[in-house]
mmCIF file of C-alpha atoms in Angstrom:
data_model
loop_
_atom_site.group_PDB
_atom_site.id
_atom_site.type_symbol
_atom_site.label_atom_id
_atom_site.label_comp_id
_atom_site.label_asym_id
_atom_site.label_seq_id
_atom_site.Cartn_x
_atom_site.Cartn_y
_atom_site.Cartn_z
ATOM 1 C CA ASP A 1 111.050 96.898 53.313
ATOM 2 C CA ALA A 2 112.894 98.800 56.044
ATOM 3 C CA ARG A 3 113.282 102.512 55.484
ATOM 4 C CA VAL A 4 113.842 105.757 57.320
ATOM 5 C CA THR A 5 110.710 107.837 57.695
ATOM 6 C CA GLN A 6 110.475 111.569 58.269
ATOM 7 C CA THR A 7 107.567 113.803 59.169
ATOM 8 C CA PRO A 8 106.363 116.204 58.024
ATOM 9 C CA ARG A 9 107.401 116.002 54.390
ATOM 10 C CA HIS A 10 106.678 119.677 53.884
ATOM 11 C CA LYS A 11 106.407 122.523 56.361
ATOM 12 C CA VAL A 12 105.665 126.172 55.726
ATOM 13 C CA THR A 13 105.870 128.453 58.719
ATOM 14 C CA GLU A 14 106.380 132.060 59.625
ATOM 15 C CA MET A 15 109.528 133.551 61.013
ATOM 16 C CA GLY A 16 109.711 133.200 64.785
ATOM 17 C CA GLN A 17 107.642 130.025 64.969
ATOM 18 C CA GLU A 18 108.882 126.759 66.430
ATOM 19 C CA VAL A 19 109.458 123.898 64.010
ATOM 20 C CA THR A 20 109.850 120.253 64.992
ATOM 21 C CA MET A 21 110.950 117.612 62.506
ATOM 22 C CA ARG A 22 110.768 113.917 63.333
ATOM 23 C CA CYS A 23 112.651 110.907 62.115
ATOM 24 C CA GLN A 24 112.128 107.204 62.642
ATOM 25 C CA PRO A 25 115.369 105.331 61.920
ATOM 26 C CA ILE A 26 115.505 101.802 60.581
ATOM 27 C CA LEU A 27 114.910 99.340 63.384
ATOM 28 C CA GLY A 28 118.213 98.108 64.755
ATOM 29 C CA HIS A 29 120.305 100.972 63.413
ATOM 30 C CA ASN A 30 122.308 102.567 66.214
ATOM 31 C CA THR A 31 123.480 105.773 64.509
ATOM 32 C CA VAL A 32 121.290 108.653 63.397
ATOM 33 C CA PHE A 33 122.382 111.701 61.424
ATOM 34 C CA TRP A 34 120.717 115.024 60.592
ATOM 35 C CA TYR A 35 121.782 116.786 57.380
ATOM 36 C CA ARG A 36 120.629 120.026 55.807
ATOM 37 C CA GLN A 37 120.609 120.681 52.081
ATOM 38 C CA THR A 38 120.548 124.171 50.577
ATOM 39 C CA MET A 39 121.460 125.517 47.181
ATOM 40 C CA MET A 40 124.226 127.663 48.637
ATOM 41 C CA GLN A 41 125.809 125.269 51.136
ATOM 42 C CA GLY A 42 124.944 121.913 49.624
ATOM 43 C CA LEU A 43 124.618 118.975 52.006
ATOM 44 C CA GLU A 44 126.008 119.592 55.477
ATOM 45 C CA LEU A 45 125.936 117.585 58.675
ATOM 46 C CA LEU A 46 124.090 119.179 61.570
ATOM 47 C CA ALA A 47 124.274 116.525 64.275
ATOM 48 C CA TYR A 48 124.527 112.841 64.914
ATOM 49 C CA PHE A 49 123.772 110.304 67.610
ATOM 50 C CA ARG A 50 125.091 106.874 68.407
ATOM 51 C CA ASN A 51 123.092 104.634 70.720
ATOM 52 C CA ARG A 52 120.929 107.728 71.378
ATOM 53 C CA ALA A 53 123.852 109.749 72.736
ATOM 54 C CA PRO A 54 124.715 112.981 70.902
ATOM 55 C CA LEU A 55 128.257 112.693 69.540
ATOM 56 C CA ASP A 56 128.637 115.766 67.373
ATOM 57 C CA ASP A 57 126.405 118.764 66.905
ATOM 58 C CA SER A 58 129.066 121.229 65.838
ATOM 59 C CA GLY A 59 127.238 121.878 62.564
ATOM 60 C CA MET A 60 124.165 123.220 64.336
ATOM 61 C CA PRO A 61 123.503 126.824 65.304
ATOM 62 C CA LYS A 62 123.270 126.212 69.039
ATOM 63 C CA ASP A 63 121.158 129.198 69.908
ATOM 64 C CA ARG A 64 118.143 128.059 67.909
ATOM 65 C CA PHE A 65 118.593 124.408 66.935
ATOM 66 C CA SER A 66 118.321 121.379 69.167
ATOM 67 C CA ALA A 67 118.415 117.672 68.391
ATOM 68 C CA GLU A 68 117.319 114.816 70.627
ATOM 69 C CA MET A 69 116.632 111.090 70.611
ATOM 70 C CA PRO A 70 113.978 110.452 73.249
ATOM 71 C CA ASP A 71 114.064 106.752 72.354
ATOM 72 C CA ALA A 72 115.641 104.418 69.823
ATOM 73 C CA THR A 73 112.744 104.811 67.383
ATOM 74 C CA LEU A 74 112.528 108.593 67.326
ATOM 75 C CA ALA A 75 114.916 111.442 66.591
ATOM 76 C CA THR A 76 113.807 115.058 66.609
ATOM 77 C CA LEU A 77 115.268 118.281 65.265
ATOM 78 C CA LYS A 78 113.791 121.477 66.604
ATOM 79 C CA ILE A 79 114.253 125.061 65.497
ATOM 80 C CA GLN A 80 113.104 127.826 67.832
ATOM 81 C CA PRO A 81 112.727 130.547 66.708
ATOM 82 C CA SER A 82 112.835 129.798 62.995
ATOM 83 C CA GLU A 83 114.302 132.273 60.497
ATOM 84 C CA PRO A 84 114.009 132.550 56.702
ATOM 85 C CA ARG A 85 117.627 131.395 56.315
ATOM 86 C CA ASP A 86 116.598 128.061 57.855
ATOM 87 C CA SER A 87 114.610 127.266 54.690
ATOM 88 C CA ALA A 88 116.114 124.034 53.365
ATOM 89 C CA VAL A 89 115.561 120.328 53.025
ATOM 90 C CA TYR A 90 116.413 118.464 56.218
ATOM 91 C CA PHE A 91 117.433 114.831 55.887
ATOM 92 C CA CYS A 92 117.653 112.196 58.538
ATOM 93 C CA ALA A 93 119.813 109.134 57.911
ATOM 94 C CA SER A 94 120.435 106.012 59.957
ATOM 95 C CA ALA A 95 123.229 103.465 59.895
ATOM 96 C CA LEU A 96 124.418 100.333 61.614
ATOM 97 C CA TYR A 97 127.808 100.073 59.932
ATOM 98 C CA ASN A 98 129.257 102.239 57.181
ATOM 99 C CA GLU A 99 126.271 102.619 54.883
ATOM 100 C CA GLN A 100 123.811 105.397 55.657
ATOM 101 C CA PHE A 101 120.186 105.132 54.647
ATOM 102 C CA PHE A 102 118.434 108.413 54.061
ATOM 103 C CA GLY A 103 114.872 109.415 54.740
ATOM 104 C CA PRO A 104 112.825 111.334 52.156
ATOM 105 C CA GLY A 105 113.569 114.680 53.766
ATOM 106 C CA THR A 106 111.487 117.511 55.196
ATOM 107 C CA ARG A 107 111.254 120.579 52.994
ATOM 108 C CA LEU A 108 111.058 123.573 55.329
ATOM 109 C CA THR A 109 110.046 127.024 54.156
ATOM 110 C CA VAL A 110 110.214 129.899 56.632
ATOM 111 C CA LEU A 111 108.450 133.038 55.446
ATOM 112 C CA ALA B 1 138.794 121.415 56.484
ATOM 113 C CA GLN B 2 138.761 118.073 54.780
ATOM 114 C CA THR B 3 136.811 118.445 51.571
ATOM 115 C CA VAL B 4 135.215 116.564 48.699
ATOM 116 C CA THR B 5 135.313 118.256 45.289
ATOM 117 C CA GLN B 6 133.196 117.585 42.243
ATOM 118 C CA SER B 7 134.557 119.763 39.475
ATOM 119 C CA GLN B 8 131.714 119.220 37.005
ATOM 120 C CA PRO B 9 128.528 121.094 37.977
ATOM 121 C CA GLU B 10 126.717 119.599 34.960
ATOM 122 C CA MET B 11 127.280 116.745 32.590
ATOM 123 C CA SER B 12 125.329 115.529 29.607
ATOM 124 C CA VAL B 13 125.287 112.109 27.982
ATOM 125 C CA GLN B 14 123.440 110.518 25.113
ATOM 126 C CA GLU B 15 121.204 107.619 25.995
ATOM 127 C CA ALA B 16 123.083 104.282 25.786
ATOM 128 C CA GLU B 17 126.458 106.042 25.938
ATOM 129 C CA THR B 18 128.986 106.087 28.789
ATOM 130 C CA VAL B 19 129.701 109.014 31.088
ATOM 131 C CA THR B 20 132.240 109.555 33.851
ATOM 132 C CA LEU B 21 131.685 111.858 36.821
ATOM 133 C CA SER B 22 134.755 113.122 38.645
ATOM 134 C CA CYS B 23 135.428 113.419 42.355
ATOM 135 C CA THR B 24 138.513 114.231 44.381
ATOM 136 C CA TYR B 25 138.789 114.319 48.138
ATOM 137 C CA ASP B 26 141.054 115.196 50.950
ATOM 138 C CA THR B 27 141.725 113.011 53.979
ATOM 139 C CA SER B 28 144.420 112.293 56.518
ATOM 140 C CA GLU B 29 143.034 108.871 57.345
ATOM 141 C CA SER B 30 144.223 105.602 55.844
ATOM 142 C CA ASP B 31 140.979 103.700 56.157
ATOM 143 C CA TYR B 32 137.715 105.207 55.051
ATOM 144 C CA TYR B 33 134.780 104.680 52.729
ATOM 145 C CA LEU B 34 133.754 106.556 49.604
ATOM 146 C CA PHE B 35 130.243 106.735 48.231
ATOM 147 C CA TRP B 36 128.261 107.929 45.252
ATOM 148 C CA TYR B 37 124.687 108.951 45.930
ATOM 149 C CA LYS B 38 122.009 109.700 43.351
ATOM 150 C CA GLN B 39 119.359 112.327 44.057
ATOM 151 C CA PRO B 40 116.490 112.377 41.536
ATOM 152 C CA PRO B 41 113.881 115.168 41.511
ATOM 153 C CA SER B 42 112.045 113.347 44.294
ATOM 154 C CA ARG B 43 114.981 114.438 46.542
ATOM 155 C CA GLN B 44 115.462 110.906 47.873
ATOM 156 C CA MET B 45 119.152 110.163 48.438
ATOM 157 C CA ILE B 46 119.898 106.766 46.903
ATOM 158 C CA LEU B 47 123.180 104.977 47.404
ATOM 159 C CA VAL B 48 124.613 104.000 44.027
ATOM 160 C CA ILE B 49 127.938 102.464 44.942
ATOM 161 C CA ARG B 50 130.533 102.429 47.689
ATOM 162 C CA GLN B 51 134.266 101.753 47.883
ATOM 163 C CA GLU B 52 136.338 100.718 50.864
ATOM 164 C CA ALA B 53 139.670 102.515 50.752
ATOM 165 C CA TYR B 54 141.681 99.475 51.825
ATOM 166 C CA LYS B 55 140.390 97.485 48.858
ATOM 167 C CA GLN B 56 142.358 97.931 45.647
ATOM 168 C CA GLN B 57 139.671 96.412 43.450
ATOM 169 C CA ASN B 58 137.265 98.949 42.002
ATOM 170 C CA ALA B 59 133.646 98.506 43.048
ATOM 171 C CA THR B 60 131.041 97.621 40.441
ATOM 172 C CA GLU B 61 127.263 97.563 40.606
ATOM 173 C CA ASN B 62 125.663 96.567 37.307
ATOM 174 C CA ARG B 63 126.092 99.565 34.958
ATOM 175 C CA PHE B 64 127.881 101.615 37.620
ATOM 176 C CA SER B 65 131.572 101.299 38.355
ATOM 177 C CA VAL B 66 134.239 103.423 39.982
ATOM 178 C CA ASN B 67 137.828 104.266 39.236
ATOM 179 C CA PHE B 68 139.444 104.588 42.654
ATOM 180 C CA GLN B 69 142.935 106.057 42.720
ATOM 181 C CA LYS B 70 143.923 106.174 46.381
ATOM 182 C CA ALA B 71 147.262 107.905 45.946
ATOM 183 C CA ALA B 72 145.667 110.612 43.828
ATOM 184 C CA LYS B 73 142.632 110.776 46.146
ATOM 185 C CA SER B 74 140.370 110.398 43.144
ATOM 186 C CA PHE B 75 137.075 108.521 42.971
ATOM 187 C CA SER B 76 135.239 108.788 39.662
ATOM 188 C CA LEU B 77 131.922 107.174 38.755
ATOM 189 C CA LYS B 78 131.376 105.591 35.362
ATOM 190 C CA ILE B 79 127.846 104.977 34.134
ATOM 191 C CA SER B 80 127.637 102.636 31.170
ATOM 192 C CA ASP B 81 124.684 102.280 28.798
ATOM 193 C CA SER B 82 123.111 105.445 30.224
ATOM 194 C CA GLN B 83 119.355 105.403 30.648
ATOM 195 C CA LEU B 84 116.838 108.227 30.923
ATOM 196 C CA GLY B 85 116.262 107.228 34.539
ATOM 197 C CA ASP B 86 119.885 107.977 35.345
ATOM 198 C CA ALA B 87 119.192 111.712 35.035
ATOM 199 C CA ALA B 88 119.681 113.167 38.520
ATOM 200 C CA MET B 89 122.096 114.956 40.815
ATOM 201 C CA TYR B 90 125.029 112.790 41.804
ATOM 202 C CA PHE B 91 126.922 113.377 45.023
ATOM 203 C CA CYS B 92 130.291 111.983 45.946
ATOM 204 C CA ALA B 93 130.882 111.537 49.680
ATOM 205 C CA ARG B 94 133.555 110.381 52.078
ATOM 206 C CA ASN B 95 133.081 109.253 55.645
ATOM 207 C CA ASN B 96 135.042 110.610 58.578
ATOM 208 C CA ALA B 97 135.914 109.094 61.900
ATOM 209 C CA GLY B 98 132.540 108.475 63.473
ATOM 210 C CA ASN B 99 131.105 107.711 60.037
ATOM 211 C CA MET B 100 129.924 111.269 59.325
ATOM 212 C CA LEU B 101 129.652 111.988 55.614
ATOM 213 C CA THR B 102 131.242 114.936 53.844
ATOM 214 C CA PHE B 103 129.621 115.580 50.483
ATOM 215 C CA GLY B 104 130.827 117.170 47.296
ATOM 216 C CA GLY B 105 128.844 119.927 45.655
ATOM 217 C CA GLY B 106 127.116 117.571 43.237
ATOM 218 C CA THR B 107 127.012 117.013 39.484
ATOM 219 C CA ARG B 108 123.770 117.338 37.576
ATOM 220 C CA LEU B 109 123.578 114.600 34.952
ATOM 221 C CA MET B 110 121.311 115.067 31.960
ATOM 222 C CA VAL B 111 120.538 112.164 29.660
ATOM 223 C CA LYS B 112 119.529 112.977 26.093
ATOM 224 C CA PRO B 113 117.199 110.580 24.286
#
């Protein structure tokens, strides 16, 4: 049963620390998305890749966030340095056509 | 900004009854997709149903159906024979060029036994 996986599922860290979240898209999917979910802002797109190339990262704070796809089976989202306002659930989703399949999310808490 | 609006923050339905969740959206495109996602307490985003804008026929998936009004930019979700397991947050979404999703603010559905 193909699914998107994300690690870690939960992360608690202190302000100023580096955080790396990982996503394994469904095999064969060529598009990967990163979303963030907060109570205040809801679900918002941070970045997305097609065929491993970044196409849009306008939703990301550029000074502290970075997203990469080192290969077709791994996408990473990094925050350095982390801040309390980054506390949220971060979702990865992958797609081949119009339907996006979501991972279980990483719940990040920055103290 | 092109937006998706869910005007009902919370809805409640009696088990076995029918409930309709509202969604309106804004777009300048003629061809696009609309989606309803369910998010239970586990946080997993589960696709419930999708509608292709160029199709006039309303999509149906078992107890879930939509009322798609393209001219009015309205896309409501009807849940028939509501079950306790239907209790969750429901998000309406529209895709943009490049297939990025824009989500509404969500509707929390409570199902009363």
